[in-house]
Amino acid sequence: MEASMNNPQQERLAALYEVSSRLGTTLDLPELLNLVMDAIIQLTGAERGYLVLQNGVTGELETGAARNMDQQTIEGRSMEISRSVVQRAIDSDQPILTDNAQADNRFSAYQSVIGFRLRSIMCTPLRARGRVIGAVYVDNRLLSAAFKPEDLALLEAFANQAAMAIENARLFQQTDLALARRVEELTVLQRIDQELNYSLDLNEVLSLALDWAIRLTHADGGSIGLMQTDEELGEAYLQLLVSWGEAGAQERQRIPAGHPILAQVLASGAGVHTTQVTPEQAIDATAAVAQLAVPIKREGEIIGLICLESYRRTVHFTAEDMAFVSRLADRSAVAIENSRLYEAVQAANEAKNAFISIVTHELRIPMTSIRGYTDLLLGQMMGPLNEAQTGFLQTVRRNLDRMNVLIRDLSDINRIETGRMKFDLAYFPLEAVVQHVVSDLQEAIEARQQQLVVDIPAGMLPVYGDRTRVGQVLTNLISNANKYTPERGQLTVRVRAHGPEAVAVAVQDNGIGISEEDQACLFTQFFRSEADAVRQQVGWGLGLSIVKKLVEAQGGEIWCESVPGQGSTFVFTLPVVAPAGEVNPQL
Ligand code: ADP
């Protein structure tokens, strides 16, 4: 050591204090190790030196930092001797000082000592929390007795402090890494959640879950399936629904509950990691290096299985892979349930639509003949009728009309829901359609002595839609205004521009109005207000729900403004510009 000799002890302590105080300046491990090595060279005045740390997992010694020795030298044969010194210090948990390694009978047995001209050597274990975590080595190849016992004492004192700082930095690095990994996993899981919840298609949900599981565990392939019960045999089995990977598992493969690995998962409710997988153990019947079978659970019940395989890797799945796939399985379970429920609802809806389609069709045929014969009788073609007979037949006719409206509405809904309602889109002037509908409803309006005003400014642009369907919308709204407005009421149909690309059609009345609560349900099927004035009128509560679908299918919107007791205004919009790609035949 090159300290002045005035008060060597004091000088040493001052130097130790000075270098030790630097240790607290960083928690970055590589930076700290460099700092420690610089301090050691400064303290000991050694020619060269290095520091090794024991790997927490493998127990192997790894070079942390070195001074005046390149990495190759440390790894190479020339270090055989220093390695054995280091190993000795670590194993014995004792510092080592030698003035001349070539003459030291602890080391002279090594043939290489002479070859590598090692003379002065100092080495001390790094101890933290009562455990050896590595060692510091310094040497001087040319000088004998370059280090004195005081130097070793100084090195030891410093090494103890350095070891604590290194251990802290390592712990910090570990927690930091663990935290980073957790944050990364949470971000991935959040993305998975989004993707899973976006889809209501069962197969897509299963594919997504499997895809993410394979991707994030670096598996070579895998399968995902759901538990089902064989109704006839009353036996549970796993139905594989999606499989990926080179083993090419058969899609829609059926795995009996007694399969050794599946049985283990079912019994324990936990994932099973198998290595050197035989075809009997493999869920997909293909031998593999490793297999990870993780249950998908919903409210404690196993509803399915995610199975991953590794064919080439010698590295098996880790505990982290298992934990990740379990978390992924939990999340998939929710999406799987949702898509199953959705599929059940879809199936019920399809059955309902099929039923309505048959019923409406079958009812139409007899009703046409009832109407024909009733009209024949009412027209007195079959002989004169007395007053009572005419009255009865008129009642039959009115009820037929009622039934007809119901059947027409039901089959409209059916056609809209099954996508069979065709829209013949074109430009047409609204005015003609409004006039047509008004004249059709004239009789009903006059019967209640109501006044109807049509207000359409001149020069309105033609609208783009299906003329017949727009007529149907208008008929519904005006006939509601007529039904729900007392005698001598006022009805108005007003057409105005609605921004540059649409027109708004308002059907206004000064009738019974609609409460705020009822307004919230207006466009849902079978909704009818409880009000007496409504119940006295014939209706099924289907008109507005159809109207809304018709308007939206033509690119418009519909809404209602109403004050109970004062009246209601229903407004719907229609585009005046064809959507991109369509040509306007009239412009
Ligand atoms: P329906 O007229 O056959 O009952 P709709 O679907 O056309 O069926 O209308 C649903 C309900 O909305 C009506 O039963 C009524 O309660 C309310 N409603 C619709 N139009 C009006 C209106 N102009 N004024 C007051 N209430 C209305």
Coordinates of C-alpha atoms and ligand atoms in Angstrom, one line a residue:
M1 CA 0.0 0.0 0.0
E2 CA 1.3 3.4 -0.9
A3 CA 0.1 5.4 2.1
S4 CA 2.5 7.7 3.7
M5 CA 4.2 6.2 6.7
N6 CA 3.5 9.0 9.2
N7 CA 0.7 7.2 10.9
P8 CA 0.0 4.2 8.7
Q9 CA -2.8 2.9 10.8
Q10 CA -4.6 6.2 10.7
E11 CA -4.0 6.5 7.0
R12 CA -5.5 3.1 6.4
L13 CA -8.6 3.8 8.5
A14 CA -9.1 7.1 6.7
A15 CA -8.8 5.3 3.3
L16 CA -11.2 2.6 4.4
Y17 CA -13.6 5.1 5.7
E18 CA -13.4 7.1 2.4
V19 CA -13.9 4.1 0.1
S20 CA -16.6 2.6 2.3
S21 CA -18.6 5.7 2.2
R22 CA -18.8 5.4 -1.6
L23 CA -20.6 2.0 -1.3
G24 CA -23.9 3.6 -0.4
T25 CA -24.0 5.7 -3.6
T26 CA -25.6 3.1 -5.9
L27 CA -28.0 0.1 -6.0
D28 CA -27.0 -0.7 -9.5
L29 CA -25.1 -4.0 -9.2
P30 CA -22.6 -3.7 -12.1
E31 CA -21.9 -0.1 -11.1
L32 CA -21.4 -1.1 -7.5
L33 CA -19.1 -4.0 -8.4
N34 CA -16.9 -1.7 -10.4
L35 CA -16.8 0.7 -7.5
V36 CA -15.8 -2.0 -5.1
M37 CA -13.0 -3.2 -7.4
D38 CA -11.6 0.3 -7.8
A39 CA -11.7 0.8 -4.0
I40 CA -9.9 -2.6 -3.5
I41 CA -7.1 -1.7 -5.9
Q42 CA -6.8 1.7 -4.3
L43 CA -6.7 0.2 -0.8
T44 CA -4.3 -2.6 -1.4
G45 CA -2.2 -1.1 -4.2
A46 CA -2.5 -4.5 -6.0
E47 CA -1.4 -4.9 -9.6
R48 CA -4.6 -6.7 -10.6
G49 CA -7.7 -8.1 -9.0
Y50 CA -11.1 -9.5 -9.5
L51 CA -14.3 -10.2 -7.7
V52 CA -16.5 -13.3 -8.0
L53 CA -20.0 -13.9 -6.8
Q54 CA -21.8 -17.1 -6.2
N55 CA -24.8 -17.6 -8.5
G56 CA -27.8 -17.8 -6.1
V57 CA -29.5 -20.5 -8.3
T58 CA -26.7 -22.7 -9.7
G59 CA -24.1 -22.0 -7.0
E60 CA -21.4 -21.4 -9.7
L61 CA -18.9 -18.7 -9.3
E62 CA -19.3 -15.8 -11.7
T63 CA -16.9 -13.0 -12.3
G64 CA -18.4 -9.7 -11.2
A65 CA -15.7 -7.2 -11.9
A66 CA -12.0 -7.2 -12.7
R67 CA -9.1 -4.8 -12.8
N68 CA -6.1 -5.1 -15.2
M69 CA -7.2 -8.6 -16.2
D70 CA -9.3 -9.1 -19.2
Q71 CA -12.3 -11.4 -19.1
Q72 CA -10.5 -14.0 -21.3
T73 CA -7.7 -14.3 -18.8
I74 CA -10.0 -14.8 -16.0
E75 CA -11.9 -17.5 -17.8
G76 CA -8.8 -19.1 -19.2
R77 CA -6.3 -21.6 -17.9
S78 CA -4.0 -19.0 -16.5
M79 CA -6.5 -18.5 -13.7
E80 CA -6.5 -22.1 -12.6
I81 CA -4.3 -21.1 -9.7
S82 CA -6.2 -18.0 -8.7
R83 CA -9.5 -19.9 -9.1
S84 CA -8.3 -22.5 -6.7
V85 CA -7.2 -19.8 -4.2
V86 CA -10.6 -18.3 -4.5
Q87 CA -12.4 -21.6 -4.1
R88 CA -10.3 -22.4 -1.1
A89 CA -11.1 -19.0 0.5
I90 CA -14.8 -19.6 -0.1
D91 CA -14.9 -23.2 1.0
S92 CA -12.9 -22.5 4.2
D93 CA -14.5 -19.2 4.8
Q94 CA -11.0 -17.9 5.6
P95 CA -8.9 -15.2 4.0
I96 CA -5.7 -16.2 2.3
L97 CA -2.4 -14.3 2.1
T98 CA 0.7 -15.6 0.5
D99 CA 4.0 -13.7 0.0
N100 CA 5.1 -16.0 -2.7
A101 CA 2.7 -18.5 -4.2
Q102 CA 5.5 -20.4 -5.8
A103 CA 7.0 -21.1 -2.4
D104 CA 3.8 -21.6 -0.6
N105 CA 3.3 -25.3 -0.1
R106 CA -0.5 -24.7 -0.2
F107 CA -0.2 -23.8 -3.8
S108 CA 3.2 -24.9 -5.1
A109 CA 1.7 -28.3 -5.9
Y110 CA 0.0 -26.6 -8.8
Q111 CA 2.2 -27.0 -11.8
S112 CA 0.9 -23.8 -13.3
V113 CA 2.2 -21.6 -10.4
I114 CA 5.6 -21.4 -11.8
G115 CA 4.4 -21.0 -15.3
F116 CA 2.2 -18.1 -14.4
R117 CA 4.8 -16.5 -12.1
L118 CA 2.3 -15.8 -9.3
R119 CA 3.9 -14.4 -6.2
S120 CA 2.0 -12.1 -3.8
I121 CA -1.7 -13.1 -3.5
M122 CA -4.5 -11.9 -1.2
C123 CA -8.0 -13.3 -1.2
T124 CA -10.9 -12.9 1.2
P125 CA -14.4 -14.3 1.1
L126 CA -17.3 -11.9 0.8
R127 CA -19.7 -12.5 3.7
A128 CA -23.2 -11.1 4.0
R129 CA -25.8 -12.1 6.6
G130 CA -23.5 -14.9 7.8
R131 CA -23.2 -16.4 4.4
V132 CA -20.4 -16.5 1.9
I133 CA -21.6 -14.8 -1.3
G134 CA -18.3 -14.7 -3.2
A135 CA -14.7 -13.6 -2.9
V136 CA -12.2 -10.8 -3.7
Y137 CA -8.9 -11.7 -5.2
V138 CA -5.8 -9.5 -5.7
D139 CA -2.3 -10.4 -6.7
N140 CA 1.1 -9.1 -7.8
R141 CA 3.0 -11.2 -10.2
L142 CA 6.4 -9.6 -9.8
L143 CA 6.8 -8.6 -6.2
S144 CA 7.1 -11.1 -3.4
A145 CA 5.6 -10.0 0.0
A146 CA 3.8 -7.1 -1.7
F147 CA 0.9 -7.5 0.9
K148 CA 1.3 -7.4 4.6
P149 CA -1.1 -8.8 7.2
E150 CA -2.4 -5.2 7.8
D151 CA -3.3 -5.0 4.1
L152 CA -5.3 -8.2 4.5
A153 CA -7.0 -6.9 7.6
L154 CA -7.9 -3.8 5.7
L155 CA -9.2 -5.8 2.7
E156 CA -11.3 -8.0 5.0
A157 CA -12.8 -5.0 6.8
F158 CA -13.7 -3.5 3.4
A159 CA -14.9 -6.8 2.0
N160 CA -17.4 -7.2 4.8
Q161 CA -18.9 -3.8 4.1
A162 CA -18.8 -4.3 0.4
A163 CA -20.5 -7.7 0.7
M164 CA -23.5 -6.1 2.5
A165 CA -23.8 -3.4 -0.1
I166 CA -23.6 -6.1 -2.9
E167 CA -26.2 -8.2 -1.2
N168 CA -28.5 -5.2 -0.9
A169 CA -28.0 -4.4 -4.6
R170 CA -28.7 -8.0 -5.5
L171 CA -31.9 -8.1 -3.5
F172 CA -32.9 -4.8 -5.0
Q173 CA -32.2 -6.1 -8.4
Q174 CA -34.2 -9.2 -7.7
T175 CA -37.3 -7.4 -6.4
D176 CA -36.9 -4.9 -9.2
L177 CA -36.8 -7.7 -11.7
A178 CA -39.7 -9.5 -10.1
L179 CA -41.7 -6.3 -10.1
A180 CA -40.9 -5.6 -13.7
R181 CA -41.9 -9.2 -14.6
R182 CA -45.1 -8.8 -12.7
V183 CA -45.9 -5.5 -14.4
E184 CA -45.2 -7.0 -17.7
E185 CA -47.4 -10.0 -17.0
L186 CA -50.2 -7.7 -15.8
T187 CA -49.9 -5.6 -19.0
V188 CA -50.1 -8.8 -21.1
L189 CA -53.1 -10.1 -19.0
Q190 CA -54.9 -6.8 -19.5
R191 CA -54.4 -7.1 -23.2
I192 CA -55.6 -10.7 -23.1
D193 CA -58.6 -9.6 -21.1
Q194 CA -59.5 -7.0 -23.7
E195 CA -59.1 -9.5 -26.5
L196 CA -61.0 -12.2 -24.7
N197 CA -63.9 -10.0 -23.7
Y198 CA -64.1 -8.5 -27.2
S199 CA -65.2 -11.8 -28.6
L200 CA -68.4 -13.7 -27.9
D201 CA -67.5 -16.5 -30.2
L202 CA -66.5 -19.6 -28.2
N203 CA -64.0 -21.0 -30.7
E204 CA -62.3 -17.6 -31.0
V205 CA -62.1 -17.2 -27.2
L206 CA -60.5 -20.7 -26.9
S207 CA -58.1 -20.1 -29.8
L208 CA -57.1 -16.7 -28.2
A209 CA -56.4 -18.3 -24.8
L210 CA -54.4 -21.1 -26.3
D211 CA -52.5 -18.8 -28.5
W212 CA -51.4 -16.5 -25.6
A213 CA -50.5 -19.5 -23.4
I214 CA -48.3 -21.0 -26.2
R215 CA -46.7 -17.6 -27.0
L216 CA -45.9 -16.6 -23.4
T217 CA -44.5 -20.0 -22.2
H218 CA -42.6 -20.6 -25.5
A219 CA -44.4 -24.0 -25.8
D220 CA -44.1 -25.9 -29.1
G221 CA -47.8 -26.6 -29.2
G222 CA -50.9 -27.2 -27.2
S223 CA -54.6 -27.8 -27.0
I224 CA -57.6 -26.4 -25.2
G225 CA -60.8 -28.2 -24.4
L226 CA -63.9 -28.2 -22.3
M227 CA -65.4 -30.8 -20.0
Q228 CA -68.6 -32.4 -21.2
T229 CA -70.8 -35.2 -20.1
D230 CA -71.8 -38.1 -22.3
E231 CA -75.6 -38.2 -21.7
E232 CA -76.0 -41.8 -22.5
L233 CA -73.1 -43.2 -20.5
G234 CA -73.3 -40.5 -17.8
E235 CA -69.5 -40.1 -18.1
A236 CA -67.5 -36.9 -18.1
Y237 CA -64.8 -36.4 -20.7
L238 CA -62.6 -33.6 -22.1
Q239 CA -63.5 -32.4 -25.5
L240 CA -60.5 -30.9 -27.2
L241 CA -61.7 -28.0 -29.3
V242 CA -58.6 -26.3 -30.6
S243 CA -55.2 -27.7 -31.0
W244 CA -52.0 -26.1 -32.3
G245 CA -48.5 -27.3 -32.9
E246 CA -46.4 -29.9 -34.7
A247 CA -47.8 -32.9 -33.0
G248 CA -51.0 -32.0 -34.9
A249 CA -53.4 -33.3 -32.3
Q250 CA -56.7 -34.3 -33.8
E251 CA -59.2 -31.5 -33.5
R252 CA -62.4 -32.5 -31.6
Q253 CA -60.6 -35.3 -29.9
R254 CA -62.3 -36.8 -26.9
I255 CA -60.2 -37.5 -23.8
P256 CA -61.8 -39.8 -21.2
A257 CA -61.8 -38.5 -17.6
G258 CA -59.8 -41.6 -16.7
H259 CA -56.8 -40.4 -18.8
P260 CA -53.8 -40.5 -16.3
I261 CA -52.9 -36.8 -16.4
L262 CA -56.5 -35.6 -16.8
A263 CA -57.6 -37.7 -13.9
Q264 CA -54.7 -36.2 -11.8
V265 CA -55.8 -32.6 -12.7
L266 CA -59.5 -33.4 -12.0
A267 CA -58.6 -35.0 -8.6
S268 CA -56.2 -32.3 -7.5
G269 CA -57.8 -29.3 -9.2
A270 CA -54.3 -28.1 -9.9
G271 CA -52.0 -28.0 -12.9
V272 CA -49.8 -31.0 -13.6
H273 CA -46.3 -30.7 -15.1
T274 CA -45.0 -33.9 -16.6
T275 CA -41.5 -34.5 -18.1
Q276 CA -40.4 -37.2 -20.5
V277 CA -44.1 -37.5 -21.5
T278 CA -45.1 -40.9 -22.9
P279 CA -47.9 -41.1 -25.5
E280 CA -50.2 -42.5 -22.7
Q281 CA -49.5 -39.5 -20.5
A282 CA -49.8 -37.0 -23.4
I283 CA -53.2 -35.3 -23.7
D284 CA -52.7 -35.3 -27.4
A285 CA -51.3 -38.9 -27.4
T286 CA -48.0 -37.7 -28.8
A287 CA -44.7 -38.1 -26.7
A288 CA -43.1 -34.9 -25.6
V289 CA -40.2 -33.6 -23.6
A290 CA -42.6 -31.8 -21.2
Q291 CA -46.3 -31.2 -20.8
L292 CA -48.2 -28.7 -18.7
A293 CA -51.8 -29.4 -18.1
V294 CA -53.7 -26.6 -16.3
P295 CA -57.4 -26.7 -15.4
I296 CA -59.8 -23.9 -16.4
K297 CA -62.0 -23.4 -13.3
R298 CA -65.2 -21.5 -12.9
E299 CA -66.5 -21.0 -9.4
G300 CA -64.3 -23.9 -8.2
E301 CA -65.5 -26.3 -10.9
I302 CA -63.2 -27.6 -13.6
I303 CA -64.8 -26.6 -16.9
G304 CA -61.8 -27.2 -19.2
L305 CA -58.1 -27.7 -19.7
I306 CA -55.3 -25.9 -21.3
C307 CA -52.5 -28.3 -22.2
L308 CA -49.1 -27.2 -23.5
E309 CA -46.3 -29.3 -24.9
S310 CA -42.6 -28.9 -25.4
Y311 CA -41.0 -31.2 -28.0
R312 CA -37.6 -29.9 -28.7
R313 CA -36.5 -27.9 -25.6
T314 CA -34.6 -29.5 -22.9
V315 CA -35.7 -26.7 -20.6
H316 CA -39.0 -27.6 -19.1
F317 CA -41.9 -25.4 -18.2
T318 CA -41.1 -23.3 -15.1
A319 CA -43.2 -22.6 -12.0
E320 CA -43.7 -19.2 -13.5
D321 CA -45.2 -20.7 -16.6
M322 CA -47.6 -22.7 -14.5
A323 CA -48.6 -19.6 -12.5
F324 CA -49.1 -17.6 -15.6
V325 CA -51.2 -20.2 -17.4
S326 CA -53.3 -20.6 -14.3
R327 CA -54.0 -16.9 -14.2
L328 CA -54.7 -17.0 -18.0
A329 CA -57.1 -19.9 -17.4
D330 CA -59.0 -18.0 -14.7
R331 CA -59.5 -15.1 -17.1
S332 CA -60.5 -17.4 -20.0
A333 CA -63.1 -19.1 -17.8
V334 CA -65.1 -15.9 -17.6
A335 CA -64.9 -15.3 -21.4
I336 CA -65.7 -18.9 -22.1
E337 CA -68.9 -18.7 -19.8
N338 CA -69.9 -15.5 -21.5
S339 CA -69.5 -16.9 -25.0
R340 CA -71.4 -20.1 -24.0
L341 CA -74.2 -18.0 -22.6
Y342 CA -74.2 -15.9 -25.7
E343 CA -74.3 -19.0 -27.9
A344 CA -77.3 -20.4 -25.9
V345 CA -79.1 -17.1 -26.2
Q346 CA -78.3 -17.0 -30.0
A347 CA -79.6 -20.6 -30.3
A348 CA -82.8 -19.7 -28.4
N349 CA -83.3 -16.6 -30.5
E350 CA -82.8 -18.6 -33.7
A351 CA -85.4 -21.1 -32.5
K352 CA -87.8 -18.3 -31.7
N353 CA -87.2 -16.7 -35.2
A354 CA -87.8 -20.1 -36.9
F355 CA -91.0 -20.6 -34.9
I356 CA -92.3 -17.1 -35.7
S357 CA -91.5 -17.6 -39.3
I358 CA -93.5 -20.9 -39.5
V359 CA -96.4 -19.6 -37.4
T360 CA -96.9 -16.3 -39.4
H361 CA -96.7 -18.2 -42.6
E362 CA -99.2 -20.8 -41.5
L363 CA -101.6 -18.2 -40.1
R364 CA -101.6 -16.1 -43.3
I365 CA -103.1 -18.8 -45.4
P366 CA -106.4 -19.5 -43.4
M367 CA -106.7 -15.7 -42.7
T368 CA -106.7 -14.9 -46.4
S369 CA -109.6 -17.2 -46.9
I370 CA -111.5 -16.0 -43.8
R371 CA -111.0 -12.4 -45.1
G372 CA -112.1 -13.4 -48.6
Y373 CA -115.3 -15.1 -47.4
T374 CA -116.1 -12.3 -44.9
D375 CA -115.8 -9.7 -47.7
L376 CA -117.9 -11.8 -49.9
L377 CA -120.7 -12.0 -47.3
L378 CA -120.4 -8.3 -46.4
G379 CA -120.7 -7.4 -50.1
Q380 CA -124.0 -9.3 -49.9
M381 CA -122.9 -11.5 -52.8
M382 CA -124.5 -14.5 -51.1
G383 CA -127.8 -12.8 -50.3
P384 CA -129.0 -9.8 -48.2
L385 CA -127.8 -9.5 -44.6
N386 CA -129.8 -8.1 -41.7
E387 CA -128.3 -5.4 -39.5
A388 CA -127.1 -7.8 -36.8
Q389 CA -125.4 -10.1 -39.3
T390 CA -123.6 -7.1 -40.9
G391 CA -122.5 -5.9 -37.4
F392 CA -121.1 -9.4 -36.6
L393 CA -119.3 -9.7 -39.9
Q394 CA -117.8 -6.2 -39.4
T395 CA -116.5 -7.2 -36.0
V396 CA -114.9 -10.3 -37.6
R397 CA -113.4 -8.0 -40.3
R398 CA -111.9 -5.6 -37.6
N399 CA -110.4 -8.4 -35.6
L400 CA -108.9 -9.9 -38.8
D401 CA -107.3 -6.5 -39.5
R402 CA -105.9 -6.6 -35.9
M403 CA -104.5 -10.0 -36.4
N404 CA -103.1 -9.0 -39.7
V405 CA -101.2 -6.1 -38.2
L406 CA -99.7 -8.5 -35.6
I407 CA -98.6 -11.0 -38.2
R408 CA -97.1 -8.3 -40.4
D409 CA -95.2 -6.8 -37.5
L410 CA -94.0 -10.2 -36.3
S411 CA -92.8 -11.2 -39.7
D412 CA -91.1 -7.8 -40.1
I413 CA -89.2 -8.2 -36.9
N414 CA -88.3 -11.7 -37.9
R415 CA -87.0 -10.6 -41.3
I416 CA -85.0 -7.7 -39.7
E417 CA -83.4 -10.0 -37.0
T418 CA -82.5 -12.7 -39.5
G419 CA -81.1 -10.2 -42.0
R420 CA -83.7 -11.1 -44.6
M421 CA -85.3 -7.7 -44.8
K422 CA -84.3 -6.2 -48.1
F423 CA -83.8 -2.4 -48.5
D424 CA -84.2 -1.0 -52.0
L425 CA -82.1 2.1 -51.5
A426 CA -82.4 5.0 -53.9
Y427 CA -82.9 8.8 -54.0
F428 CA -86.6 9.9 -53.9
P429 CA -88.5 13.0 -52.9
L430 CA -89.9 12.8 -49.4
E431 CA -93.0 14.9 -50.2
A432 CA -94.6 12.3 -52.4
V433 CA -94.3 9.6 -49.7
V434 CA -95.7 11.9 -47.0
Q435 CA -98.7 12.8 -49.1
H436 CA -99.3 9.2 -49.9
V437 CA -99.2 8.1 -46.3
V438 CA -101.4 11.0 -45.1
S439 CA -104.1 10.2 -47.7
D440 CA -104.1 6.6 -46.6
L441 CA -104.7 7.7 -43.0
Q442 CA -107.1 10.4 -43.8
E443 CA -110.1 8.4 -42.8
A444 CA -108.8 7.6 -39.3
I445 CA -107.8 11.2 -38.8
E446 CA -111.2 12.5 -39.9
A447 CA -112.9 9.9 -37.6
R448 CA -111.3 11.7 -34.7
Q449 CA -111.9 15.1 -36.2
Q450 CA -108.2 15.8 -35.9
Q451 CA -106.3 18.4 -38.0
L452 CA -103.2 17.4 -39.8
V453 CA -100.7 19.9 -41.2
V454 CA -97.9 18.9 -43.5
D455 CA -95.0 21.4 -43.5
I456 CA -92.4 20.7 -46.1
P457 CA -90.4 23.7 -47.4
A458 CA -90.0 23.9 -51.2
G459 CA -86.7 22.8 -52.8
M460 CA -85.8 20.0 -50.2
L461 CA -83.1 17.6 -51.4
P462 CA -84.3 14.1 -52.2
V463 CA -83.5 11.6 -49.5
Y464 CA -81.6 8.4 -49.8
G465 CA -83.5 5.3 -48.5
D466 CA -86.1 2.7 -49.3
R467 CA -89.3 4.5 -50.3
T468 CA -91.6 1.7 -49.0
R469 CA -89.9 1.4 -45.7
V470 CA -89.9 5.2 -45.1
G471 CA -93.6 5.1 -45.9
Q472 CA -94.0 2.3 -43.3
V473 CA -92.1 4.4 -40.7
L474 CA -94.3 7.4 -41.4
T475 CA -97.5 5.4 -41.3
N476 CA -96.6 4.0 -37.9
L477 CA -95.7 7.4 -36.4
I478 CA -98.7 9.2 -37.8
S479 CA -101.1 6.4 -36.8
N480 CA -99.7 6.5 -33.3
A481 CA -100.1 10.3 -33.2
N482 CA -103.7 9.7 -34.4
K483 CA -104.3 6.9 -31.8
Y484 CA -102.8 8.7 -28.8
T485 CA -104.3 12.2 -29.4
P486 CA -107.9 12.9 -28.3
E487 CA -110.6 14.1 -30.8
R488 CA -110.1 17.5 -32.4
G489 CA -106.3 17.3 -31.7
Q490 CA -103.6 18.7 -33.9
L491 CA -101.1 16.6 -35.8
T492 CA -98.1 18.0 -37.8
V493 CA -95.6 16.4 -40.1
R494 CA -92.6 18.7 -40.5
V495 CA -89.6 18.2 -42.7
R496 CA -86.4 20.2 -42.2
A497 CA -82.7 20.0 -43.1
H498 CA -80.7 18.3 -40.4
G499 CA -77.1 19.4 -41.0
P500 CA -75.7 19.3 -44.5
E501 CA -76.1 15.6 -45.0
A502 CA -79.5 14.6 -43.6
V503 CA -83.1 15.7 -43.2
A504 CA -85.2 15.4 -40.1
V505 CA -88.9 14.4 -40.3
A506 CA -90.9 15.3 -37.2
V507 CA -94.3 13.9 -36.4
Q508 CA -95.9 16.0 -33.7
D509 CA -99.2 15.7 -31.8
N510 CA -100.8 17.5 -28.9
G511 CA -102.1 14.3 -27.4
I512 CA -101.6 12.4 -24.2
G513 CA -97.8 12.6 -24.2
I514 CA -95.4 10.1 -22.7
S515 CA -93.9 10.0 -19.2
E516 CA -90.2 10.2 -18.8
E517 CA -90.1 6.7 -17.4
D518 CA -92.0 5.4 -20.4
Q519 CA -89.8 7.3 -22.9
A520 CA -86.9 5.2 -21.7
C521 CA -88.6 2.0 -22.9
L522 CA -90.3 3.4 -26.0
F523 CA -88.4 1.5 -28.7
T524 CA -88.3 -1.9 -27.1
Q525 CA -90.5 -4.8 -28.3
F526 CA -94.0 -5.2 -26.7
F527 CA -93.7 -2.0 -24.7
R528 CA -97.0 -0.3 -24.2
S529 CA -97.7 2.4 -21.6
E530 CA -100.0 1.5 -18.7
A531 CA -102.1 4.6 -19.3
D532 CA -105.8 4.0 -19.9
A533 CA -105.8 6.2 -23.0
V534 CA -103.2 3.8 -24.5
R535 CA -104.9 0.6 -23.4
Q536 CA -108.1 1.6 -25.0
Q537 CA -106.4 1.6 -28.3
V538 CA -105.6 -1.5 -30.3
G539 CA -101.9 -2.3 -30.4
W540 CA -99.2 -4.8 -29.7
G541 CA -96.3 -2.6 -28.8
L542 CA -94.2 -3.7 -31.8
G543 CA -94.5 -0.7 -34.1
L544 CA -91.9 1.6 -32.6
S545 CA -89.3 -1.2 -32.3
I546 CA -89.7 -1.9 -36.0
V547 CA -89.6 1.8 -36.9
K548 CA -86.3 2.2 -35.0
K549 CA -84.7 -0.7 -36.8
L550 CA -86.0 0.5 -40.2
V551 CA -84.7 4.0 -39.7
E552 CA -81.3 2.8 -38.5
A553 CA -81.0 0.3 -41.3
Q554 CA -81.2 3.3 -43.7
G555 CA -78.5 5.2 -41.9
G556 CA -80.8 7.4 -39.8
E557 CA -81.6 8.0 -36.2
I558 CA -84.9 8.3 -34.2
W559 CA -85.8 10.0 -31.0
C560 CA -88.8 11.3 -29.1
E561 CA -89.5 14.5 -27.2
S562 CA -92.6 14.6 -25.1
V563 CA -94.4 16.3 -22.2
P564 CA -97.1 14.2 -20.6
G565 CA -100.5 15.8 -21.2
Q566 CA -99.2 18.2 -23.8
G567 CA -98.1 16.0 -26.7
S568 CA -95.2 14.1 -28.3
T569 CA -92.8 14.7 -31.2
F570 CA -91.1 11.8 -32.8
V571 CA -88.2 12.8 -35.0
F572 CA -86.3 10.6 -37.5
T573 CA -83.5 11.5 -39.9
L574 CA -82.6 10.2 -43.3
P575 CA -79.4 10.8 -45.3
V576 CA -79.5 13.1 -48.3
V577 CA -76.1 12.0 -49.5
A578 CA -75.5 8.4 -50.5
P579 CA -72.9 6.6 -48.4
A580 CA -69.4 6.5 -50.0
G581 CA -69.2 4.2 -53.0
E582 CA -72.8 4.6 -53.9
V583 CA -73.8 6.7 -56.9
N584 CA -76.6 9.1 -56.8
P585 CA -78.7 8.5 -59.9
Q586 CA -80.4 11.8 -59.7
L587 CA -77.5 14.1 -59.2
Ligands
ADP1 P1 -98.6 0.3 -30.1 O1 -99.0 1.6 -30.7 O2 -99.1 -0.8 -30.9 O3 -98.9 0.1 -28.7 P2 -95.9 1.2 -30.6 O4 -94.7 0.4 -30.6 O5 -96.2 1.9 -31.9 O6 -97.0 0.2 -30.2 O7 -95.9 2.2 -29.4 C1 -95.5 1.8 -28.2 C2 -96.1 2.7 -27.1 O8 -95.5 4.0 -27.1 C3 -97.5 2.9 -27.1 O9 -98.3 1.8 -26.6 C4 -97.7 4.2 -26.3 O10 -97.7 3.9 -25.0 C5 -96.5 4.9 -26.7 N1 -96.6 5.9 -27.8 C6 -96.3 5.7 -29.1 N2 -96.6 6.8 -29.8 C7 -97.2 7.7 -29.0 C8 -97.7 9.0 -29.1 N3 -97.7 9.7 -30.3 N4 -98.2 9.6 -28.0 C9 -98.2 8.9 -26.8 N5 -97.8 7.7 -26.6 C10 -97.2 7.1 -27.7

